[in-house]
Short mmCIF file of C-alpha atoms and ligand atoms in Angstrom, two decimals:
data_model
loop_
_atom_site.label_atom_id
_atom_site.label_comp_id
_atom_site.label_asym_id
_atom_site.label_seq_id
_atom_site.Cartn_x
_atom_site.Cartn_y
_atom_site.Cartn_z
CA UNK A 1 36.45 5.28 -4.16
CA UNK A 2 33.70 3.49 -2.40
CA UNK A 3 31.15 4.26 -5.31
CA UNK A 4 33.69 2.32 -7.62
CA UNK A 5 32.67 -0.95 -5.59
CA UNK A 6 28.89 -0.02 -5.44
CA UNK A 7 26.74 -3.30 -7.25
CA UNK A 8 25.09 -3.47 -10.12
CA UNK A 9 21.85 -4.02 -8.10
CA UNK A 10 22.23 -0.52 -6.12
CA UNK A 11 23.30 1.46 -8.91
CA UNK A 12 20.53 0.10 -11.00
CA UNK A 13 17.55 0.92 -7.85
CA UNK A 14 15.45 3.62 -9.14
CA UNK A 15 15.34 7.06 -6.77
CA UNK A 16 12.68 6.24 -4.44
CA UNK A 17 10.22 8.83 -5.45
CA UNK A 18 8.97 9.48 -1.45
CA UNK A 19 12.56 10.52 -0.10
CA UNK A 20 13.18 13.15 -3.33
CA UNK A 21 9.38 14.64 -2.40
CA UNK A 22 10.80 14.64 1.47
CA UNK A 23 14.11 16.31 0.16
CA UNK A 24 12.25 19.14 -1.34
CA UNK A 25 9.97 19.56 1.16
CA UNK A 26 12.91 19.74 3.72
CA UNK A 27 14.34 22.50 2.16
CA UNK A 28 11.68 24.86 1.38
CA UNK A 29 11.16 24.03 5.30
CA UNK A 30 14.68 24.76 6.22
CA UNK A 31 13.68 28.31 4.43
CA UNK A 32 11.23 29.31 6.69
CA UNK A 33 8.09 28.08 4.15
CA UNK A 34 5.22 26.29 5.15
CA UNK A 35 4.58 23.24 3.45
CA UNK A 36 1.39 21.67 3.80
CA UNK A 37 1.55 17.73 2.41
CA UNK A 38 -0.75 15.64 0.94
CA UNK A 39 2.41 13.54 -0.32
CA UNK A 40 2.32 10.69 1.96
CA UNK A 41 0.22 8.05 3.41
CA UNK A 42 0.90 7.82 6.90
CA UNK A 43 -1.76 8.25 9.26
CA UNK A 44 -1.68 11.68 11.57
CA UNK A 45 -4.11 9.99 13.99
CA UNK A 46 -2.48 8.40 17.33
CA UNK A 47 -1.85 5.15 17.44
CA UNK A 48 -5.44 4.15 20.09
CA UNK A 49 -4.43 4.47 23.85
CA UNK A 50 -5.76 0.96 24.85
CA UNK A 51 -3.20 -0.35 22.51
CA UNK A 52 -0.32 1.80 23.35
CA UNK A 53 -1.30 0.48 26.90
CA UNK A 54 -0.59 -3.03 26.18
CA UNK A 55 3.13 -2.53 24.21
CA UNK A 56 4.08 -0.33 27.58
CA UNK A 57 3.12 -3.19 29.91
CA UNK A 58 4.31 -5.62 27.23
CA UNK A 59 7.99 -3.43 27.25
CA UNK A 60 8.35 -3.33 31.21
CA UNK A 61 8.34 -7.77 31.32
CA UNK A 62 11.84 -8.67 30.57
CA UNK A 63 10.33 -11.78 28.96
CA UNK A 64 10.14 -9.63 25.94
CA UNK A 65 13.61 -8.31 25.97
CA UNK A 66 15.00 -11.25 24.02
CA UNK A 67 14.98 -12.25 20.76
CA UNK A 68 11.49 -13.22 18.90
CA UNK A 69 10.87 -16.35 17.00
CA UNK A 70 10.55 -15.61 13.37
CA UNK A 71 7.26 -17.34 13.23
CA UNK A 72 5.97 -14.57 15.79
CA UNK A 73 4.09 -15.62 19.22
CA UNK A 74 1.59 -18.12 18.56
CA UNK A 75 -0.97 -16.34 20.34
CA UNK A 76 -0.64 -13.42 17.66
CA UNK A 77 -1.07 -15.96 15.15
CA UNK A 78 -4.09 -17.53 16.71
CA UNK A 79 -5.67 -13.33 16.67
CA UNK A 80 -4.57 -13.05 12.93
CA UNK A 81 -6.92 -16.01 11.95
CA UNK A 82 -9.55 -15.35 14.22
CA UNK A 83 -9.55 -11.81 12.72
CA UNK A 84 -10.09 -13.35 9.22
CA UNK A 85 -12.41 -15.51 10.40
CA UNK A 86 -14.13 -12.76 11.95
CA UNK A 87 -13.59 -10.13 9.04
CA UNK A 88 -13.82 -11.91 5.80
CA UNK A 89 -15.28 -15.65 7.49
CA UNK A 90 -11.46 -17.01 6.21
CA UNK A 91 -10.40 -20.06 7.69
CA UNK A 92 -6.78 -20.08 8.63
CA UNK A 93 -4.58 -22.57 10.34
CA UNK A 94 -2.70 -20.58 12.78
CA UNK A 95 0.95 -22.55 12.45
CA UNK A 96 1.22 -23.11 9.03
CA UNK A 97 -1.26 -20.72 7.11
CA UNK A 98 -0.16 -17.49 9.09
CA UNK A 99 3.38 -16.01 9.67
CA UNK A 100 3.58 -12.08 11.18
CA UNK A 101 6.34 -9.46 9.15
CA UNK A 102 7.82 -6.45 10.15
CA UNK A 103 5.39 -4.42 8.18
CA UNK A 104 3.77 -5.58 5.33
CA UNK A 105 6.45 -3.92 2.66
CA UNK A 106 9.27 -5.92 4.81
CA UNK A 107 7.61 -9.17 3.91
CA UNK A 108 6.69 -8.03 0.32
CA UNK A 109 10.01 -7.35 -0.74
CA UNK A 110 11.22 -10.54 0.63
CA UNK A 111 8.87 -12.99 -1.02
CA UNK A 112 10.28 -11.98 -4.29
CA UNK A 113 13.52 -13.96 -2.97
CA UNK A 114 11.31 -17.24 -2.28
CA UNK A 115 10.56 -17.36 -6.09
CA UNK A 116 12.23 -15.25 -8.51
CA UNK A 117 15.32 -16.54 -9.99
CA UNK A 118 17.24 -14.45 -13.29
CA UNK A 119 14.36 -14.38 -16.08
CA UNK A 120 11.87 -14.66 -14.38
CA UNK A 121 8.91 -12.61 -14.63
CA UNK A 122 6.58 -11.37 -12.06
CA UNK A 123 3.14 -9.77 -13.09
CA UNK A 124 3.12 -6.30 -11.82
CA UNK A 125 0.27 -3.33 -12.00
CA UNK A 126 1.05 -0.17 -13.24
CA UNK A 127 0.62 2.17 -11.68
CA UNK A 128 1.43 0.55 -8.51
CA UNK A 129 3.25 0.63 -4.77
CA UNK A 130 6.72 0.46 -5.91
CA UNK A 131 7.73 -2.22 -3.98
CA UNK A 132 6.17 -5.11 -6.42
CA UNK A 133 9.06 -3.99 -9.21
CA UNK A 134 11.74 -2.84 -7.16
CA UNK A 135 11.95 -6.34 -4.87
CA UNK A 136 11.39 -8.34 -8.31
CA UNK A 137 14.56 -6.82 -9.60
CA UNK A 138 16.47 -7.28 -6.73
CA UNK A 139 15.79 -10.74 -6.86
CA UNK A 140 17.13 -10.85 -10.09
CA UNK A 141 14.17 -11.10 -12.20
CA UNK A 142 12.01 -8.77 -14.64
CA UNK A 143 8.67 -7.28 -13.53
CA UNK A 144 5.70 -7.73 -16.75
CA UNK A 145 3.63 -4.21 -16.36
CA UNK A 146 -0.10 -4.95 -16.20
CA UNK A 147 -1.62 -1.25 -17.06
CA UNK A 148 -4.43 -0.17 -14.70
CA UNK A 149 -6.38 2.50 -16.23
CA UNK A 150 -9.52 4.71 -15.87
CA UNK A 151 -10.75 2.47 -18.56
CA UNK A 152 -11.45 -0.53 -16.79
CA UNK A 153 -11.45 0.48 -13.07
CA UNK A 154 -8.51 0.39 -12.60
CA UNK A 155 -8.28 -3.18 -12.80
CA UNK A 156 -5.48 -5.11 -14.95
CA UNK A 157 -7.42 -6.19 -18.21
CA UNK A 158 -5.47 -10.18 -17.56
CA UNK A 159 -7.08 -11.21 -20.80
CA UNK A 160 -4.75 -8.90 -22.51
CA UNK A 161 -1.59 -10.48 -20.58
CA UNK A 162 0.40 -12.62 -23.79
CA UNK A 163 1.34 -16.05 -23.96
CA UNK A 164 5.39 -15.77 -23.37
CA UNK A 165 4.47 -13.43 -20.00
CA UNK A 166 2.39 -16.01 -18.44
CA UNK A 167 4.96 -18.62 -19.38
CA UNK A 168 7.80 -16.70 -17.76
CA UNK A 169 5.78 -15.56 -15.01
CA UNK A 170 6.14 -17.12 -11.28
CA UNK A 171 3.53 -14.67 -9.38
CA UNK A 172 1.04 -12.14 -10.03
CA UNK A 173 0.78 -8.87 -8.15
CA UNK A 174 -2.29 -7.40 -6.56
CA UNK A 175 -3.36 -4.72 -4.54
CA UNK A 176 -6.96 -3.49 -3.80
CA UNK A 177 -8.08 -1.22 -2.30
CA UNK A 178 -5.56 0.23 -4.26
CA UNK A 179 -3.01 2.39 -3.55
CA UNK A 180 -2.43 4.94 -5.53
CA UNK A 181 -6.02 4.76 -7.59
CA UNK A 182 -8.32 4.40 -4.99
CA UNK A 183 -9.84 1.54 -7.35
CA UNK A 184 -11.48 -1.41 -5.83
CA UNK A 185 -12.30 -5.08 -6.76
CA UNK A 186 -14.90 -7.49 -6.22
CA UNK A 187 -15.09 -11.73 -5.49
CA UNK A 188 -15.93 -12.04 -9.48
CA UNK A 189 -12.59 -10.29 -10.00
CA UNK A 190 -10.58 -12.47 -7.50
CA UNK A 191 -12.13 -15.93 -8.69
CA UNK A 192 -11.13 -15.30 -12.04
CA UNK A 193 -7.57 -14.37 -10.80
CA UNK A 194 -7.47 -17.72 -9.42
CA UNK A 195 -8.58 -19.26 -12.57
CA UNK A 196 -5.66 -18.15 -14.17
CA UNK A 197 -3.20 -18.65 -11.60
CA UNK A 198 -4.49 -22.49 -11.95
CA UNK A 199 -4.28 -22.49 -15.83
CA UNK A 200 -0.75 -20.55 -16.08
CA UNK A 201 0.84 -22.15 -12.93
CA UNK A 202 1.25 -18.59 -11.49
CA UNK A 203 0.82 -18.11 -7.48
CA UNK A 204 -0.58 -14.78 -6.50
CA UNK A 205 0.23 -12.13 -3.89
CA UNK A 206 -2.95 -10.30 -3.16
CA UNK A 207 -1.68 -6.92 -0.87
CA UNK A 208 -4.36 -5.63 1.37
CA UNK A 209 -3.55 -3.23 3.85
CA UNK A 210 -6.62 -0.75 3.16
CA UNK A 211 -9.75 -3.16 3.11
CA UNK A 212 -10.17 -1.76 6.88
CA UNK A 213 -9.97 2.10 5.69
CA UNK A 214 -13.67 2.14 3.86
CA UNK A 215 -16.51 4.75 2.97
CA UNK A 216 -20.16 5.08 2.63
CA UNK A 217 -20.59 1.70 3.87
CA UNK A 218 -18.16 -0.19 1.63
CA UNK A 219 -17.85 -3.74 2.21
CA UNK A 220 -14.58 -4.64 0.93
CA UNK A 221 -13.28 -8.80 -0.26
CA UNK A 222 -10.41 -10.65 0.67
CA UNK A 223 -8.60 -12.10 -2.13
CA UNK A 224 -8.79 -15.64 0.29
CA UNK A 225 -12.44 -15.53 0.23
CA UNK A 226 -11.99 -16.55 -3.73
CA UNK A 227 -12.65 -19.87 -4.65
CA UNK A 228 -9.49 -21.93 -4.11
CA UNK A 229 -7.27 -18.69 -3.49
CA UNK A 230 -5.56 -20.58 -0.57
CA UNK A 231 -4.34 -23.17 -3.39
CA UNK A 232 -2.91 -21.05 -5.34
CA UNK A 233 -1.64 -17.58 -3.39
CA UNK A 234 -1.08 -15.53 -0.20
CA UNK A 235 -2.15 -12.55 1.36
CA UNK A 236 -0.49 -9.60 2.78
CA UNK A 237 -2.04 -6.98 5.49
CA UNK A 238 -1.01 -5.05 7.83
CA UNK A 239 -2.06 -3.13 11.02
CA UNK A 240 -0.52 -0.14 9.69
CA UNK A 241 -3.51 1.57 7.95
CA UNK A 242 -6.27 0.07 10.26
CA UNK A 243 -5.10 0.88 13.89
CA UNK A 244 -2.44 3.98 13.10
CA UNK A 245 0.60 1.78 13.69
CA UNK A 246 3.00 2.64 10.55
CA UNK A 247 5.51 3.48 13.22
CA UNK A 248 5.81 -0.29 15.02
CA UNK A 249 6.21 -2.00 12.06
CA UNK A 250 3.77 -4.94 12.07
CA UNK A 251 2.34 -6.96 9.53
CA UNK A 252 1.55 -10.21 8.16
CA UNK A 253 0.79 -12.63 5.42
CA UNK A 254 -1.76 -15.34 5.23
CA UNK A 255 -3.01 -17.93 2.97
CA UNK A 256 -0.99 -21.25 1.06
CA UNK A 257 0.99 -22.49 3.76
CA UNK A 258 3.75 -23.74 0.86
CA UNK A 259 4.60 -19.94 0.24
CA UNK A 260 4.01 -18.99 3.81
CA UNK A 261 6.69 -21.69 4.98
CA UNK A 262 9.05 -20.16 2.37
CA UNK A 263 9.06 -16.48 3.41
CA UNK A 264 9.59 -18.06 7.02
CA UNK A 265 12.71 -19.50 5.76
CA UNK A 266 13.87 -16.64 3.68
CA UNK A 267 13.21 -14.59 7.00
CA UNK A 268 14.49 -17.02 9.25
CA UNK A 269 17.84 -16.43 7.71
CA UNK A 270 17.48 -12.31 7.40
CA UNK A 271 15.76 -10.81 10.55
CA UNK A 272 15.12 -12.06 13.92
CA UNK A 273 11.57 -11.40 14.15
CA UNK A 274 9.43 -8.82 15.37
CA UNK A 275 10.05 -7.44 18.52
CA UNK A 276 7.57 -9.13 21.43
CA UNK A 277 6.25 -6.00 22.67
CA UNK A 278 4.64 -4.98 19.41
CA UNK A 279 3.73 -8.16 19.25
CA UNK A 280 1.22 -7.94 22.03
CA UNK A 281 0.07 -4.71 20.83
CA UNK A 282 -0.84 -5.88 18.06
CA UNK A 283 -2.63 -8.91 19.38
CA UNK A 284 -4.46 -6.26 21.41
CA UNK A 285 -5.46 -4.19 18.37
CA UNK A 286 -6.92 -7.27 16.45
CA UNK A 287 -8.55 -8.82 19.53
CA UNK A 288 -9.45 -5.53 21.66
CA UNK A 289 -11.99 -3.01 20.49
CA UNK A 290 -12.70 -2.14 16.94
CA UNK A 291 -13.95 1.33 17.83
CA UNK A 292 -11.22 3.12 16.33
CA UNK A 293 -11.89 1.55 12.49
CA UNK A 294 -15.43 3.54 12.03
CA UNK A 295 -14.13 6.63 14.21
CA UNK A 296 -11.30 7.05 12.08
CA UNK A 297 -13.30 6.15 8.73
CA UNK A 298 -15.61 8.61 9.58
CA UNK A 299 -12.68 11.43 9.41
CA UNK A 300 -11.36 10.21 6.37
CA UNK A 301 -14.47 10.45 4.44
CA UNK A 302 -15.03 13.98 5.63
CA UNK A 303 -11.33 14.74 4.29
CA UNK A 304 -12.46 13.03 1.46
CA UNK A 305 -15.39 14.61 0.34
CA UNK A 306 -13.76 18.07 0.71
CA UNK A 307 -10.47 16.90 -1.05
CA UNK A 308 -12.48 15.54 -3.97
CA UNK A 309 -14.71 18.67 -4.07
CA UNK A 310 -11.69 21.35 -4.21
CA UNK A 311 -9.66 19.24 -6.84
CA UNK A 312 -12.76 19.30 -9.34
CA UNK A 313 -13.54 22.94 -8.76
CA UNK A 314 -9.69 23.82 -10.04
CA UNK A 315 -9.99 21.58 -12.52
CA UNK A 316 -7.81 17.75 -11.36
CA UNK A 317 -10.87 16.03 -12.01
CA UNK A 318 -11.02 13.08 -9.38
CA UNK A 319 -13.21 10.71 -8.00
CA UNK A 320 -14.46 9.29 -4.62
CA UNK A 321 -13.07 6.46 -3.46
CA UNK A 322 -15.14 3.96 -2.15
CA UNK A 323 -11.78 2.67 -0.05
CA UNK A 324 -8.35 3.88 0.79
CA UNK A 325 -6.34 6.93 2.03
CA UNK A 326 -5.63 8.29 -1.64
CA UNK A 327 -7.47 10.82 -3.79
CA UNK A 328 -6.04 10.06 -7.23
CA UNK A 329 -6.43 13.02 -9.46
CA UNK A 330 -6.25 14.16 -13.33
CA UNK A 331 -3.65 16.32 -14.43
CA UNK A 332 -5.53 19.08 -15.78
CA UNK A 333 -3.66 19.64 -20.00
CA UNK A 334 -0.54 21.10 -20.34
CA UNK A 335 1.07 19.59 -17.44
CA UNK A 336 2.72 16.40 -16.46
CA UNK A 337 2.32 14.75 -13.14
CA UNK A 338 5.64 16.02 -12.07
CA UNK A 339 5.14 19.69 -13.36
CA UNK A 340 2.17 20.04 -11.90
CA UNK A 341 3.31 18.81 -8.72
CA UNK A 342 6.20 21.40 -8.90
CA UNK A 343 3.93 23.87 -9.67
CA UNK A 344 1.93 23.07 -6.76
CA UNK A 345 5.12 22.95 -4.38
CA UNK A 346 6.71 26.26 -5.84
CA UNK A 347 3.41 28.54 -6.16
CA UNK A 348 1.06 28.18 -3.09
CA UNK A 349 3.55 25.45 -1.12
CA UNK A 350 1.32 22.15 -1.30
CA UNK A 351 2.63 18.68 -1.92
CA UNK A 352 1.34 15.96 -3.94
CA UNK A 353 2.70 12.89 -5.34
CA UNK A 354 3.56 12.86 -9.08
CA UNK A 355 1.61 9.90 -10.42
CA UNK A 356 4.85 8.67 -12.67
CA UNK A 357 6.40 7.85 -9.45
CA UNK A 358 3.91 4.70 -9.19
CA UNK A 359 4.59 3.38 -13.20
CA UNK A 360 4.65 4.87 -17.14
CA UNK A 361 0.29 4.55 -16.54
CA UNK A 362 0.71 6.80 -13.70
CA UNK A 363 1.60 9.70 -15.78
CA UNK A 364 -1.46 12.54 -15.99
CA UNK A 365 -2.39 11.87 -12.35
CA UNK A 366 -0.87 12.83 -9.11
CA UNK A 367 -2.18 11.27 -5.73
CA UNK A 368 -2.85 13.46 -2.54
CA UNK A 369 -3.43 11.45 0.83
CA UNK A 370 -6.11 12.11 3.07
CA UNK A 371 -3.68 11.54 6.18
CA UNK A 372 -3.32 15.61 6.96
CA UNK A 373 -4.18 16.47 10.23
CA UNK A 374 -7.76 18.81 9.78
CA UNK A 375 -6.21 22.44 10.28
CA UNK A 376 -3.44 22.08 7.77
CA UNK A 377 -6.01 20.14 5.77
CA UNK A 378 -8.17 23.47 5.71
CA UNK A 379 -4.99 25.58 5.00
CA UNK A 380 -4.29 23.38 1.97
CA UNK A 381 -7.62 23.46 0.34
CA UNK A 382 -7.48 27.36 0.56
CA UNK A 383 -3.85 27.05 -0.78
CA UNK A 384 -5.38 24.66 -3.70
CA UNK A 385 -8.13 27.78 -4.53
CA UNK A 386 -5.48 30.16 -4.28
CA UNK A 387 -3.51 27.69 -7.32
CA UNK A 388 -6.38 28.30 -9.27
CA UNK A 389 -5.37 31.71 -11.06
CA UNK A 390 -1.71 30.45 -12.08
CA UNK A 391 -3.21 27.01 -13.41
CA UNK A 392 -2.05 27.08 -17.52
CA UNK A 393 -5.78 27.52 -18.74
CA UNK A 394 -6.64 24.80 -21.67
CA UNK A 395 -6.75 25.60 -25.09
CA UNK A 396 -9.75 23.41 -25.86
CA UNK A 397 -12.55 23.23 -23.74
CA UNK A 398 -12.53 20.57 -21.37
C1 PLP B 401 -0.17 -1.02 -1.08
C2 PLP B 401 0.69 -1.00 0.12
N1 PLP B 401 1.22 -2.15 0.57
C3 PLP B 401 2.01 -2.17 1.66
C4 PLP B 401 2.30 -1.02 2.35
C5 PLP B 401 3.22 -1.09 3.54
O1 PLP B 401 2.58 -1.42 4.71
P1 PLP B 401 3.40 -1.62 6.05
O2 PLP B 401 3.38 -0.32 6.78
O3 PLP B 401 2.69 -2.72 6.76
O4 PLP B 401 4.80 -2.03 5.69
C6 PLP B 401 1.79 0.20 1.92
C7 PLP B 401 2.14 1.43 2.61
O5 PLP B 401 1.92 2.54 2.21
C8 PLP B 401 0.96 0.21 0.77
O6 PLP B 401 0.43 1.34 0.30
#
């Protein structure tokens, strides 16, 4: 009976692609199979002890057992601009410029509300983190599908964007490093994004979570540092990716203090802020030691070099990443991304994300993430050799 009264905007959510993966790798689990999985990206290192150290001492004052402010502690504020003065030499006003989330995706969904009304169109990659599309249509409005492909970096081509989209359009999507491609992009990129967003009236949410997460000395952008970005668009990050904290929840988003102000009254409305505790923690992870970011960089790069070596020797041509905790991979012919991922699963017990899960231009790729603790990492690149002899040879030479 209760399905009868479900609305139109639940029935009409897509399956979120990550809890179907975790379904099927629950129940070959519940069999007694090993599963090793490169499906998700949520980092198996600890959270560093220094800043575990600070949310303990921060738990035990019963000054932090009441409810946060929405606009978080000013002192967290103050270490979110100093970090992007620090990291990206970003000048931020700490009251209006900066406001802290509960997790990055928590604020991304809800910005959608701030400015998408029915027919309204919001620019979104594809492939991309499914959150862009899914919060658009919640809000009521229709995501435009911006195809990122090998092509051209995996960049959107925003030449190629028509008229009537731009006219419709109330904000532009963006996320590099990217998740799932692994793609990155540079200041030219950015200050021609801002261009446009000037000419087409367009703001622009830039997502960053992974410029931390770098290889082979990398030196990633902030959207911000674009000419004029703060005029025209906001920035979301998180310490998710960079200190190992997907599990507090903490995030933020920075830049024009118009848009800023409006997620804080969207959110003022919705959630009572983000517990104080973490809050502290978190101003000890931006503030405290950065030794963690090259220690942990250092490990990924490992994984990825032997990731990206395996993949080409069975034939899911990839690339290295220059940023990022994803290995995005070719399907090799006579697959698609969700066959082979089956396959994968089924024969030698490995999984991988199906790259149709991210958009339509995801098809032919799956994404594996380099968060798999070292020993089941090893197990799974024997496991990918072993796929090898059941891989559907190609007809034509590749
Ligand atoms: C592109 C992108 N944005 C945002 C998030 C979410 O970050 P948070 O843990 O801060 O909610 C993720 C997490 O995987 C992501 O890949």
């Amino acid at each position: 009976m209760i399905d009868n009264l479900m609305s139109k905007r639940v029935e009409n959510l897509p399956p979120y692609l990550f809890v179907e993966i975790s379904r099927k790798i629950a129940e070959k689990r519940a069999r007694g199979e090993e599963v090793i999985s490169f499906a998700i990206g949520d980092p198996d290192i600890p959270t560093p002890s220094h800043i575990i150290d600070r949310l303990l001492q921060a738990a035990r004052d019963p000054v932090n057992h009441r409810y946060p402010e929405t606009a978080g502690l000013p002192r967290l504020r103050q270490a979110i601009a100093e970090w992007y003065q620090r990291r990206f030499g970003v000048s931020l006003d700490a009251n209006s410029e900066v406001l802290p989330l509960i997790g990055a995706k928590e604020g991304i969904a809800h910005i959608a509300l701030c400015f998408i009304d029915p027919g309204d169109i919001a620019l979104v990659p594809d492939p991309a983190y499914p959150v862009y599309p899914v919060s658009t249509t919640l809000a009521g409005g229709e995501p435009y599908y911006m195809p990122l492909t090998a092509k051209n970096n995996f960049l959107p081509d925003l030449e190629a964007i028509p008229e009537h989209a731009w006219e419709r359009a109330k904000l532009l999507w963006l996320n590099y490093p990217n998740n799932p491609t692994g793609a990155v992009a540079d200041l030219d990129f950015f200050n021609r994004v801002v261009e446009l967003a000037r000419q087409h009236d367009v703001a622009i949410c830039h997502d960053g979570p992974y410029t931390e997460v770098t290889f082979d000395g990398y030196q990633p952008v902030s959207f911000l540092q674009a000419d004029g970005a703060k005029e025209v668009g906001v920035e979301f990050h998180s310490l998710s990716k960079s200190y190992n904290m997907t599990g507090w929840r903490i995030g933020m988003v920075v830049g024009n203090p118009i848009m800023v102000d409006a997620l804080k009254r969207i959110k003022s409305n919705l959630d009572s802020g983000i517990p104080q505790a973490i809050q502290y923690a978190a101003i000890e992870a931006l503030t405290g030691s950065q030794d963690c970011i090259p220690k942990h960089n250092a490990i990924y790069q490992r994984r990825r070099d032997l990731v990206v070596e395996m993949l080409n020797s069975i034939g899911l041509e990839a690339r290295l990443p220059e940023a990022g905790l994803y290995i995005w991979a070719k399907v090799p012919q006579g697959y698609t991304s969700v066959d082979l991922a089956t396959d994968l699963l089924e024969k030698v017990g490995v999984a991988v994300t199906p790259g149709i899960g991210y958009g339509q231009n995801g098809e032919g790729y799956v994404r594996l993430s380099l968060t798999i603790p070292d020993a089941s990492l090893v197990k799974g690149l024997s496991r990918l050799a072993e796929w090898r002899s059941f891989r559907i040879k190609p007809k034509v030479k590749e």
